[in-house]
């Protein structure tokens, strides 16, 4: 499985950035594109300055006036605030939350979607505090004219247009300020939020999914077409552990911890990926022959769906540049985001993007070409009788272990060939290649060996990368083995992740060969921990 420690996205995919000065482009850290024609954008630079450009419909650029332009203009009030999430509606209106949990809004406000108690258009970002004082907002989401905010404690607040119950207040009266969505969710912890045009969804920390608002196309997934003014559990997903939810204009998708994708709602453009155009009122598993998925994407601005598999293949379906694609189509893109840049109408981002510069690509390309290149290398590693050609300078630059190894008083400094006996060839080659590329291409089972190496060599970033590969590759069959490895290498976050997977699929996992091979103490600890989590309550 190929996995990178950073998103590699191209600014040039998005037309609105095509006229920007190359020096400014090289400074972009994050960006989002929105608007009825993909004609508005917000940009955050490496210096944490915030800029906006585009047509400025409804003063959605937040620059204090209604003037449009393709030259970036600074949003002074947001500079140096460390924005962590951005949401945008169809008006358009914009929400952002900052690193310290503050919530700002601006733009269209005809339905009080800015949450400031009025219906006056917002020319510039205004801090929203009603019912949020003392709470830290960590995520935001927007429908066409309503808004959601998720707090660090897992509470959902909603406001704005409520004609279909999308605010979740139990009524259809518009909500002028943030109000906690309490019905059905109660004190339970929400981890993800998403909005369709006039619907809302929430994902709980235990993998349950709830929906509320407009349901005329079945986009709530509750088995009927009746609007829901209060959150309603998506019962068809109750046997699944959902890890990601997304909403399109009038459809929704869920990704499970086993890499399966479920879709439901409107399907007039094939956006459900079922091979036909029939709406679905309950979640249905799709793309059964495409392998394991690790990410899905959709936005309420259009009818496009996209997903990427464990092996890095990006698929898209739905209304793609006017064509109705009813089954997932494999693309040549490297990210879900690229599919939206090139084929969605309008071409808007489904989430804030993180960019890397052309300079990075140039260096990366040269380093990739240099790895295991016999013509330029000055050192060889011999592992299990096989040779890997490397460059001593690169290893010293990239790794503290090698900086120590190649000091003059160590014997290895004078050698042309170094033999490795404690690690396998696939693992050690993958480690050396990582030093050149920042990427790892190993299945989860081999990533365990690389995790051992990362632990031995004190390579924390590589350790995190291995943990990510293992998490994305966990299955019922290998879960017990991966749990044991996480315990052995003291990877606490990974251990908790593997335990939760085993706990959620306990009946199946405990019948596997891998579980049968666990040592007695690990099994005892697992049973005790499972009991503490309520596994054996009557």
Short mmCIF file of C-alpha atoms in Angstrom, two decimals:
data_model
loop_
_atom_site.label_atom_id
_atom_site.label_comp_id
_atom_site.label_asym_id
_atom_site.label_seq_id
_atom_site.Cartn_x
_atom_site.Cartn_y
_atom_site.Cartn_z
CA UNK A 1 0.00 0.00 0.00
CA UNK A 2 1.34 3.44 -0.91
CA UNK A 3 1.01 6.02 1.81
CA UNK A 4 2.51 9.51 2.02
CA UNK A 5 3.09 11.65 5.06
CA UNK A 6 1.72 14.72 3.24
CA UNK A 7 -0.87 15.51 0.62
CA UNK A 8 0.61 16.26 -2.79
CA UNK A 9 -1.89 18.59 -4.43
CA UNK A 10 -1.37 20.90 -7.37
CA UNK A 11 -2.54 24.52 -7.19
CA UNK A 12 -2.75 24.56 -10.98
CA UNK A 13 -5.68 22.12 -10.92
CA UNK A 14 -7.89 25.03 -9.83
CA UNK A 15 -8.48 27.68 -12.55
CA UNK A 16 -9.04 30.55 -10.10
CA UNK A 17 -5.38 30.31 -9.05
CA UNK A 18 -3.99 30.28 -12.60
CA UNK A 19 -3.31 34.06 -12.72
CA UNK A 20 -1.59 34.31 -9.36
CA UNK A 21 2.04 35.34 -9.12
CA UNK A 22 4.29 32.24 -8.93
CA UNK A 23 5.96 33.59 -5.80
CA UNK A 24 2.58 33.95 -4.09
CA UNK A 25 1.58 30.45 -5.21
CA UNK A 26 4.74 29.07 -3.64
CA UNK A 27 3.68 30.59 -0.31
CA UNK A 28 0.25 28.92 -0.16
CA UNK A 29 -0.26 26.53 2.73
CA UNK A 30 -4.02 26.00 2.58
CA UNK A 31 -6.83 27.04 0.28
CA UNK A 32 -10.48 26.46 -0.53
CA UNK A 33 -12.50 27.21 -3.66
CA UNK A 34 -16.26 27.85 -3.51
CA UNK A 35 -19.03 29.88 -5.15
CA UNK A 36 -21.68 29.14 -7.76
CA UNK A 37 -19.03 28.91 -10.50
CA UNK A 38 -16.01 27.96 -8.43
CA UNK A 39 -15.16 31.63 -8.69
CA UNK A 40 -14.24 32.52 -5.11
CA UNK A 41 -11.34 31.38 -2.97
CA UNK A 42 -9.72 31.78 0.42
CA UNK A 43 -5.98 31.28 0.77
CA UNK A 44 -3.76 30.85 3.83
CA UNK A 45 -0.01 31.35 3.40
CA UNK A 46 2.95 29.80 5.18
CA UNK A 47 3.17 32.98 7.26
CA UNK A 48 -0.44 32.39 8.42
CA UNK A 49 -1.79 35.38 6.53
CA UNK A 50 -5.30 34.98 5.08
CA UNK A 51 -6.30 36.26 1.62
CA UNK A 52 -9.44 36.11 -0.52
CA UNK A 53 -10.06 36.55 -4.25
CA UNK A 54 -12.89 36.17 -6.74
CA UNK A 55 -16.31 37.58 -7.56
CA UNK A 56 -17.28 38.40 -3.93
CA UNK A 57 -20.96 37.48 -4.28
CA UNK A 58 -22.84 38.50 -1.10
CA UNK A 59 -19.53 39.89 0.22
CA UNK A 60 -18.41 36.31 0.83
CA UNK A 61 -14.70 37.22 0.55
CA UNK A 62 -14.83 38.91 3.94
CA UNK A 63 -12.65 41.84 2.89
CA UNK A 64 -15.02 44.54 4.14
CA UNK A 65 -16.70 45.51 0.85
CA UNK A 66 -18.50 44.08 -2.18
CA UNK A 67 -15.69 44.58 -4.71
CA UNK A 68 -14.53 41.60 -6.77
CA UNK A 69 -11.11 40.86 -8.22
CA UNK A 70 -8.60 38.17 -9.06
CA UNK A 71 -5.85 39.82 -7.00
CA UNK A 72 -5.64 38.36 -3.49
CA UNK A 73 -6.80 40.75 -0.76
CA UNK A 74 -5.89 40.27 2.87
CA UNK A 75 -8.55 39.45 5.50
CA UNK A 76 -6.79 41.25 8.32
CA UNK A 77 -8.93 40.04 11.21
CA UNK A 78 -8.08 36.40 10.44
CA UNK A 79 -4.34 36.78 9.89
CA UNK A 80 -2.16 34.90 12.42
CA UNK A 81 -5.28 33.24 13.87
CA UNK A 82 -4.29 29.71 12.71
CA UNK A 83 -7.46 28.61 10.92
CA UNK A 84 -8.14 24.88 11.32
CA UNK A 85 -11.37 24.42 9.33
CA UNK A 86 -13.45 26.25 6.74
CA UNK A 87 -17.05 25.72 5.61
CA UNK A 88 -19.07 27.48 2.92
CA UNK A 89 -22.71 27.56 1.88
CA UNK A 90 -24.42 28.34 -1.41
CA UNK A 91 -25.34 31.98 -0.66
CA UNK A 92 -22.45 31.95 -0.25
CA UNK A 93 -21.68 32.31 3.42
CA UNK A 94 -18.43 31.25 5.09
CA UNK A 95 -17.51 29.84 8.51
CA UNK A 96 -14.02 29.35 9.91
CA UNK A 97 -12.78 28.08 13.25
CA UNK A 98 -9.34 28.84 14.63
CA UNK A 99 -6.78 26.90 16.61
CA UNK A 100 -8.01 28.38 19.88
CA UNK A 101 -11.60 27.37 19.11
CA UNK A 102 -13.05 30.72 18.00
CA UNK A 103 -15.77 30.74 15.34
CA UNK A 104 -16.08 33.47 12.67
CA UNK A 105 -18.70 33.94 9.93
CA UNK A 106 -19.43 36.30 7.04
CA UNK A 107 -21.21 36.59 3.70
CA UNK A 108 -24.86 35.87 2.83
CA UNK A 109 -27.18 36.03 5.83
CA UNK A 110 -30.73 36.10 4.49
CA UNK A 111 -31.68 33.19 6.77
CA UNK A 112 -29.46 34.03 9.78
CA UNK A 113 -26.91 31.42 8.68
CA UNK A 114 -24.11 33.61 10.09
CA UNK A 115 -25.40 32.98 13.60
CA UNK A 116 -25.14 36.60 14.77
CA UNK A 117 -28.84 37.09 15.48
CA UNK A 118 -29.56 39.22 12.40
CA UNK A 119 -30.23 38.79 8.68
CA UNK A 120 -27.79 41.51 7.64
CA UNK A 121 -25.08 40.60 5.16
CA UNK A 122 -21.65 40.15 6.72
CA UNK A 123 -18.97 42.23 4.97
CA UNK A 124 -16.15 40.92 7.16
CA UNK A 125 -15.58 38.07 9.63
CA UNK A 126 -17.46 38.46 12.91
CA UNK A 127 -16.81 36.41 16.04
CA UNK A 128 -19.82 34.24 16.95
CA UNK A 129 -20.21 33.65 20.67
CA UNK A 130 -23.88 32.97 21.46
CA UNK A 131 -24.06 29.70 23.42
CA UNK A 132 -20.41 29.01 22.55
CA UNK A 133 -18.60 30.89 25.31
CA UNK A 134 -16.26 28.48 27.07
CA UNK A 135 -16.52 25.99 24.23
CA UNK A 136 -13.88 25.29 21.60
CA UNK A 137 -15.15 24.84 18.03
CA UNK A 138 -13.01 22.35 16.11
CA UNK A 139 -15.01 21.69 12.91
CA UNK A 140 -17.62 23.50 10.82
CA UNK A 141 -20.00 22.55 8.02
CA UNK A 142 -22.48 24.47 5.87
CA UNK A 143 -25.56 23.55 3.89
CA UNK A 144 -27.03 25.92 1.35
CA UNK A 145 -28.23 28.36 4.03
CA UNK A 146 -27.67 26.63 7.38
CA UNK A 147 -24.60 26.04 9.51
CA UNK A 148 -23.17 23.45 11.91
CA UNK A 149 -20.32 23.67 14.40
CA UNK A 150 -18.69 20.82 16.32
CA UNK A 151 -17.02 21.45 19.66
CA UNK A 152 -14.05 19.72 21.23
CA UNK A 153 -16.42 18.01 23.67
CA UNK A 154 -18.37 16.47 20.78
CA UNK A 155 -21.41 18.77 20.90
CA UNK A 156 -23.15 19.92 17.71
CA UNK A 157 -24.56 23.45 17.37
CA UNK A 158 -26.76 24.49 14.44
CA UNK A 159 -28.43 27.64 13.11
CA UNK A 160 -29.80 29.31 9.98
CA UNK A 161 -32.46 28.21 7.47
CA UNK A 162 -34.69 25.50 8.93
CA UNK A 163 -37.56 25.00 6.50
CA UNK A 164 -36.99 21.24 6.50
CA UNK A 165 -35.70 20.75 10.03
CA UNK A 166 -32.03 20.87 9.03
CA UNK A 167 -31.13 22.78 12.21
CA UNK A 168 -32.31 19.80 14.29
CA UNK A 169 -34.36 21.83 16.76
CA UNK A 170 -37.54 19.77 16.42
CA UNK A 171 -39.28 22.59 14.52
CA UNK A 172 -39.08 24.24 11.09
CA UNK A 173 -38.51 27.74 12.46
CA UNK A 174 -35.30 29.46 11.40
CA UNK A 175 -32.64 29.66 14.09
CA UNK A 176 -30.83 33.02 14.37
CA UNK A 177 -27.99 31.96 16.70
CA UNK A 178 -26.13 28.72 17.48
CA UNK A 179 -28.26 26.23 19.38
CA UNK A 180 -27.17 22.82 20.63
CA UNK A 181 -28.63 19.85 18.79
CA UNK A 182 -29.69 17.86 21.84
CA UNK A 183 -32.49 15.53 20.76
CA UNK A 184 -31.30 11.92 20.31
CA UNK A 185 -27.64 12.95 20.53
CA UNK A 186 -27.90 13.93 24.21
CA UNK A 187 -24.52 13.75 25.91
CA UNK A 188 -23.04 11.45 23.28
CA UNK A 189 -19.85 12.51 21.51
CA UNK A 190 -19.95 13.51 17.84
CA UNK A 191 -16.69 13.34 15.87
CA UNK A 192 -17.72 14.40 12.35
CA UNK A 193 -20.41 16.65 10.83
CA UNK A 194 -21.56 17.10 7.23
CA UNK A 195 -24.28 18.99 5.37
CA UNK A 196 -26.27 18.46 2.22
CA UNK A 197 -28.15 21.38 0.71
CA UNK A 198 -30.94 21.16 3.28
CA UNK A 199 -29.89 18.19 5.41
CA UNK A 200 -27.41 17.49 8.20
CA UNK A 201 -25.49 14.43 9.37
CA UNK A 202 -23.37 13.52 12.38
CA UNK A 203 -20.96 10.68 13.09
CA UNK A 204 -20.55 9.54 16.69
CA UNK A 205 -17.36 8.25 18.27
CA UNK A 206 -18.83 4.74 18.39
CA UNK A 207 -19.38 4.69 14.61
CA UNK A 208 -23.11 5.45 14.63
CA UNK A 209 -24.58 7.88 12.08
CA UNK A 210 -27.48 10.30 12.56
CA UNK A 211 -29.27 12.49 10.02
CA UNK A 212 -31.88 15.25 10.11
CA UNK A 213 -33.55 17.79 7.80
CA UNK A 214 -34.86 17.33 4.27
CA UNK A 215 -35.37 13.72 3.20
CA UNK A 216 -37.34 13.95 -0.04
CA UNK A 217 -34.68 11.94 -1.89
CA UNK A 218 -33.87 9.60 0.96
CA UNK A 219 -30.64 11.45 1.74
CA UNK A 220 -31.00 10.83 5.48
CA UNK A 221 -30.80 7.07 4.89
CA UNK A 222 -33.53 6.28 7.43
CA UNK A 223 -35.65 4.10 5.14
CA UNK A 224 -38.28 6.63 4.04
CA UNK A 225 -38.77 10.05 2.42
CA UNK A 226 -40.09 11.85 5.50
CA UNK A 227 -38.30 15.00 6.71
CA UNK A 228 -36.77 14.71 10.17
CA UNK A 229 -36.66 17.84 12.40
CA UNK A 230 -34.66 15.90 15.02
CA UNK A 231 -31.61 13.64 14.55
CA UNK A 232 -32.60 10.14 13.50
CA UNK A 233 -30.24 7.18 13.59
CA UNK A 234 -29.34 5.55 10.26
CA UNK A 235 -30.35 2.07 11.39
CA UNK A 236 -29.11 0.31 8.26
CA UNK A 237 -25.55 1.14 9.31
CA UNK A 238 -25.88 -0.17 12.87
CA UNK A 239 -23.82 -3.30 12.16
CA UNK A 240 -21.00 -1.14 10.73
CA UNK A 241 -18.37 1.03 12.37
CA UNK A 242 -18.41 4.18 10.24
CA UNK A 243 -15.24 6.30 10.22
CA UNK A 244 -16.14 9.01 7.65
CA UNK A 245 -19.33 10.61 6.34
CA UNK A 246 -19.80 13.06 3.46
CA UNK A 247 -22.82 14.74 1.87
CA UNK A 248 -23.46 15.74 -1.71
CA UNK A 249 -26.24 18.08 -2.85
CA UNK A 250 -28.90 15.47 -2.04
CA UNK A 251 -27.01 12.25 -1.39
CA UNK A 252 -24.66 10.94 1.27
CA UNK A 253 -21.91 8.36 1.70
CA UNK A 254 -20.27 6.55 4.60
CA UNK A 255 -16.90 4.80 4.86
CA UNK A 256 -16.54 1.93 7.36
CA UNK A 257 -13.50 0.84 9.31
CA UNK A 258 -13.22 -2.16 7.00
CA UNK A 259 -12.93 0.05 3.92
CA UNK A 260 -16.45 -0.39 2.56
CA UNK A 261 -18.43 2.49 1.02
CA UNK A 262 -22.18 2.89 1.48
CA UNK A 263 -24.29 5.41 -0.46
CA UNK A 264 -27.90 6.63 -0.33
CA UNK A 265 -30.19 9.47 -1.42
CA UNK A 266 -30.66 11.17 -4.80
CA UNK A 267 -29.24 9.37 -7.81
CA UNK A 268 -30.46 11.22 -10.89
CA UNK A 269 -26.86 11.63 -12.10
CA UNK A 270 -25.53 8.27 -10.89
CA UNK A 271 -23.93 9.88 -7.83
CA UNK A 272 -24.62 6.79 -5.71
CA UNK A 273 -22.41 4.63 -7.92
CA UNK A 274 -24.91 1.78 -8.10
CA UNK A 275 -24.88 1.42 -11.89
CA UNK A 276 -28.33 2.98 -12.28
CA UNK A 277 -30.18 6.23 -11.48
CA UNK A 278 -32.68 5.00 -8.89
CA UNK A 279 -32.80 6.86 -5.57
CA UNK A 280 -32.12 4.88 -2.40
CA UNK A 281 -33.67 5.57 1.00
CA UNK A 282 -31.30 3.24 2.89
CA UNK A 283 -27.48 2.89 2.68
CA UNK A 284 -26.31 0.41 0.07
CA UNK A 285 -22.80 -0.98 -0.29
CA UNK A 286 -21.16 0.03 -3.58
CA UNK A 287 -17.97 -0.61 -5.55
CA UNK A 288 -17.71 -4.15 -4.24
CA UNK A 289 -14.99 -5.11 -6.74
CA UNK A 290 -12.71 -2.08 -6.28
CA UNK A 291 -10.88 -3.17 -3.14
CA UNK A 292 -10.59 -1.42 0.20
CA UNK A 293 -11.33 2.32 0.34
CA UNK A 294 -9.56 4.71 2.71
CA UNK A 295 -11.23 8.05 1.88
CA UNK A 296 -14.43 9.37 0.30
CA UNK A 297 -15.39 12.85 -0.92
CA UNK A 298 -18.56 14.82 -1.76
CA UNK A 299 -19.86 18.39 -1.38
CA UNK A 300 -23.34 19.90 -1.24
CA UNK A 301 -22.38 22.16 -4.14
CA UNK A 302 -22.70 19.39 -6.75
CA UNK A 303 -23.58 15.77 -7.55
CA UNK A 304 -20.07 14.26 -7.74
CA UNK A 305 -18.73 11.43 -5.61
CA UNK A 306 -15.13 10.31 -5.34
CA UNK A 307 -13.07 7.85 -3.33
CA UNK A 308 -9.52 6.51 -3.10
CA UNK A 309 -8.54 2.91 -2.42
CA UNK A 310 -5.88 1.48 -0.17
CA UNK A 311 -3.65 1.08 -3.23
CA UNK A 312 -3.99 4.74 -4.19
CA UNK A 313 -6.51 4.39 -7.04
CA UNK A 314 -8.90 7.36 -7.27
CA UNK A 315 -12.46 6.74 -8.52
CA UNK A 316 -15.21 9.22 -9.37
CA UNK A 317 -18.86 9.00 -10.37
CA UNK A 318 -22.01 11.14 -10.65
CA UNK A 319 -22.38 14.34 -12.66
CA UNK A 320 -18.85 14.74 -14.01
CA UNK A 321 -18.55 17.70 -16.39
CA UNK A 322 -22.09 17.12 -17.64
CA UNK A 323 -21.69 13.36 -18.03
CA UNK A 324 -23.67 10.99 -15.81
CA UNK A 325 -21.30 8.27 -14.61
CA UNK A 326 -23.38 5.68 -12.74
CA UNK A 327 -20.56 3.35 -11.63
CA UNK A 328 -17.22 4.30 -10.05
CA UNK A 329 -14.72 5.11 -12.80
CA UNK A 330 -10.99 4.79 -12.21
CA UNK A 331 -9.05 8.00 -12.89
CA UNK A 332 -5.39 8.92 -13.23
CA UNK A 333 -5.59 11.36 -10.33
CA UNK A 334 -3.55 10.92 -7.18
CA UNK A 335 -6.09 12.47 -4.77
CA UNK A 336 -9.86 12.75 -4.37
CA UNK A 337 -9.43 16.54 -4.46
CA UNK A 338 -8.11 16.47 -8.03
CA UNK A 339 -11.31 14.79 -9.22
CA UNK A 340 -13.34 17.72 -7.91
CA UNK A 341 -10.97 20.27 -9.44
CA UNK A 342 -11.24 18.73 -12.90
CA UNK A 343 -14.72 17.22 -13.14
CA UNK A 344 -17.18 18.73 -10.64
CA UNK A 345 -19.62 21.48 -11.65
CA UNK A 346 -19.06 23.90 -10.10
CA UNK A 347 -15.41 23.08 -9.47
CA UNK A 348 -15.26 23.64 -5.71
CA UNK A 349 -13.19 22.04 -3.00
CA UNK A 350 -15.01 19.53 -0.82
CA UNK A 351 -12.62 20.31 2.07
CA UNK A 352 -9.79 22.78 2.74
CA UNK A 353 -6.69 21.80 0.76
CA UNK A 354 -3.07 21.62 1.86
CA UNK A 355 -0.56 22.48 -0.86
CA UNK A 356 3.08 21.82 -1.53
CA UNK A 357 5.23 23.92 -3.86
CA UNK A 358 6.87 23.18 -7.18
CA UNK A 359 10.27 23.42 -5.53
CA UNK A 360 9.38 20.45 -3.38
CA UNK A 361 8.43 18.41 -6.42
CA UNK A 362 11.71 19.19 -8.14
CA UNK A 363 13.80 18.03 -5.18
CA UNK A 364 11.56 15.05 -4.63
CA UNK A 365 11.80 13.98 -8.25
CA UNK A 366 15.59 14.06 -8.22
CA UNK A 367 15.83 12.17 -4.95
CA UNK A 368 13.42 9.52 -6.21
CA UNK A 369 15.61 8.99 -9.26
CA UNK A 370 18.73 8.74 -7.09
CA UNK A 371 17.47 5.96 -4.84
CA UNK A 372 19.07 2.58 -5.59
CA UNK A 373 20.91 4.14 -8.54
CA UNK A 374 24.17 2.25 -8.99
CA UNK A 375 25.71 4.97 -11.18
CA UNK A 376 25.62 7.71 -8.53
CA UNK A 377 25.70 5.78 -5.24
CA UNK A 378 28.75 5.59 -2.97
CA UNK A 379 27.48 2.94 -0.55
CA UNK A 380 25.75 -0.44 -0.72
CA UNK A 381 23.62 -2.26 1.86
CA UNK A 382 23.57 -6.05 1.69
CA UNK A 383 20.35 -7.51 3.09
CA UNK A 384 19.49 -11.20 2.77
CA UNK A 385 21.96 -11.47 -0.12
CA UNK A 386 20.45 -8.55 -2.06
CA UNK A 387 21.98 -5.11 -2.63
CA UNK A 388 20.50 -1.63 -2.26
CA UNK A 389 22.53 1.31 -3.62
CA UNK A 390 22.40 4.51 -1.59
CA UNK A 391 24.21 7.80 -0.96
CA UNK A 392 25.97 8.28 2.33
CA UNK A 393 25.31 12.03 2.36
CA UNK A 394 21.55 11.57 1.95
CA UNK A 395 21.43 9.05 4.78
CA UNK A 396 23.38 11.36 7.08
CA UNK A 397 21.12 14.30 6.25
CA UNK A 398 17.91 12.35 6.74
CA UNK A 399 18.61 10.06 9.68
CA UNK A 400 20.26 10.49 13.09
CA UNK A 401 21.11 6.78 13.18
CA UNK A 402 23.29 7.11 10.11
CA UNK A 403 24.84 10.37 11.27
CA UNK A 404 26.13 8.46 14.27
CA UNK A 405 27.10 5.40 12.25
CA UNK A 406 29.28 7.33 9.82
CA UNK A 407 31.37 9.16 12.36
CA UNK A 408 35.08 8.59 11.72
CA UNK A 409 35.68 6.40 14.80
CA UNK A 410 33.00 3.90 13.72
CA UNK A 411 34.14 1.08 11.45
CA UNK A 412 31.19 1.53 9.06
CA UNK A 413 32.51 4.92 7.90
CA UNK A 414 35.25 3.25 5.84
CA UNK A 415 33.11 0.48 4.36
CA UNK A 416 31.69 0.37 0.82
CA UNK A 417 29.28 -2.42 1.74
CA UNK A 418 27.32 -2.72 5.01
CA UNK A 419 25.54 -5.97 5.84
CA UNK A 420 22.20 -5.86 7.68
CA UNK A 421 21.07 -8.98 9.53
CA UNK A 422 18.38 -7.86 11.98
CA UNK A 423 15.76 -6.80 9.39
CA UNK A 424 14.33 -8.38 6.23
CA UNK A 425 15.13 -7.11 2.75
CA UNK A 426 11.62 -5.71 2.02
CA UNK A 427 11.58 -3.86 5.35
CA UNK A 428 15.07 -2.39 5.10
CA UNK A 429 14.70 -1.43 1.45
CA UNK A 430 11.39 0.29 2.30
CA UNK A 431 13.15 2.21 5.09
CA UNK A 432 15.95 3.40 2.80
CA UNK A 433 13.45 4.38 0.11
CA UNK A 434 11.46 6.33 2.70
CA UNK A 435 14.58 8.43 3.40
CA UNK A 436 14.54 9.45 -0.27
CA UNK A 437 10.80 9.85 -0.84
CA UNK A 438 8.92 10.32 2.47
CA UNK A 439 6.71 7.47 1.32
CA UNK A 440 6.25 3.82 2.24
CA UNK A 441 4.90 1.12 -0.06
CA UNK A 442 4.30 -1.93 2.12
CA UNK A 443 1.31 -4.08 3.11
CA UNK A 444 0.23 -3.83 6.78
CA UNK A 445 1.93 -7.10 7.70
CA UNK A 446 5.34 -5.85 6.50
CA UNK A 447 4.67 -2.42 7.98
CA UNK A 448 4.86 -4.14 11.36
CA UNK A 449 8.53 -4.95 10.68
CA UNK A 450 9.13 -1.38 9.57
CA UNK A 451 7.45 -0.15 12.75
CA UNK A 452 10.01 -2.24 14.68
CA UNK A 453 12.82 -0.59 12.72
CA UNK A 454 11.38 2.89 13.22
CA UNK A 455 11.21 2.17 16.92
CA UNK A 456 14.83 0.97 17.01
CA UNK A 457 16.14 3.92 14.98
CA UNK A 458 13.97 6.50 16.84
CA UNK A 459 12.28 7.60 13.59
CA UNK A 460 9.06 9.09 14.97
CA UNK A 461 7.64 10.30 11.64
CA UNK A 462 8.19 6.89 10.07
CA UNK A 463 6.58 5.28 13.08
CA UNK A 464 3.44 7.40 12.55
CA UNK A 465 3.42 6.53 8.86
CA UNK A 466 3.61 2.81 9.64
CA UNK A 467 0.79 3.16 12.14
CA UNK A 468 -1.34 4.86 9.48
CA UNK A 469 -0.70 2.04 6.99
CA UNK A 470 -1.60 -0.53 9.62
CA UNK A 471 -4.79 1.32 10.57
CA UNK A 472 -5.90 1.58 6.95
CA UNK A 473 -5.09 -2.09 6.33
CA UNK A 474 -6.59 -3.71 9.42
CA UNK A 475 -8.98 -6.61 8.80
CA UNK A 476 -10.75 -9.21 10.92
CA UNK A 477 -8.09 -11.75 9.94
CA UNK A 478 -5.02 -9.69 10.86
CA UNK A 479 -6.41 -7.51 13.68
CA UNK A 480 -5.15 -9.70 16.54
CA UNK A 481 -1.66 -9.90 15.07
CA UNK A 482 -1.55 -6.14 14.59
CA UNK A 483 -2.77 -5.58 18.15
CA UNK A 484 0.01 -7.79 19.50
CA UNK A 485 2.60 -5.90 17.45
CA UNK A 486 1.30 -2.52 18.65
CA UNK A 487 1.67 -3.72 22.25
CA UNK A 488 5.17 -5.05 21.59
CA UNK A 489 6.42 -1.81 20.03
CA UNK A 490 4.65 0.40 22.59
CA UNK A 491 2.61 2.22 19.95
CA UNK A 492 -0.15 3.38 22.30
CA UNK A 493 -2.45 5.10 19.80
CA UNK A 494 -2.17 2.14 17.43
CA UNK A 495 -2.81 -0.29 20.27
CA UNK A 496 -6.03 1.53 21.17
CA UNK A 497 -7.10 1.62 17.52
CA UNK A 498 -6.47 -2.13 17.07
CA UNK A 499 -8.22 -2.93 20.34
CA UNK A 500 -11.31 -0.94 19.32
CA UNK A 501 -11.40 -2.75 15.97
CA UNK A 502 -11.12 -6.14 17.73
CA UNK A 503 -13.76 -5.05 20.24
CA UNK A 504 -16.15 -3.90 17.50
CA UNK A 505 -15.71 -7.20 15.61
CA UNK A 506 -15.09 -9.43 18.63
CA UNK A 507 -17.04 -12.51 17.52
CA UNK A 508 -15.24 -12.72 14.19
CA UNK A 509 -11.78 -11.73 15.47
CA UNK A 510 -11.73 -14.24 18.32
CA UNK A 511 -12.31 -17.07 15.83
CA UNK A 512 -9.29 -16.21 13.66
CA UNK A 513 -5.99 -18.03 13.57
CA UNK A 514 -4.18 -14.81 14.53
CA UNK A 515 -6.19 -14.52 17.76
CA UNK A 516 -5.50 -18.19 18.54
CA UNK A 517 -1.76 -17.46 18.34
CA UNK A 518 -1.83 -14.65 20.91
CA UNK A 519 0.10 -15.37 24.10
CA UNK A 520 -1.89 -16.06 27.25
CA UNK A 521 -1.17 -12.72 28.93
CA UNK A 522 -2.26 -10.70 25.88
CA UNK A 523 -5.52 -12.67 25.70
CA UNK A 524 -6.17 -12.11 29.43
CA UNK A 525 -5.51 -8.38 29.09
CA UNK A 526 -7.79 -8.20 26.05
CA UNK A 527 -10.65 -9.95 27.88
CA UNK A 528 -10.23 -7.71 30.93
CA UNK A 529 -10.19 -4.53 28.82
CA UNK A 530 -13.20 -5.73 26.81
CA UNK A 531 -15.08 -6.41 30.04
CA UNK A 532 -14.30 -2.90 31.28
CA UNK A 533 -15.78 -1.55 28.03
CA UNK A 534 -19.03 -3.45 28.65
CA UNK A 535 -18.58 -6.41 26.31
CA UNK A 536 -20.11 -8.96 28.67
CA UNK A 537 -23.01 -7.06 30.17
CA UNK A 538 -26.38 -8.81 30.28
#
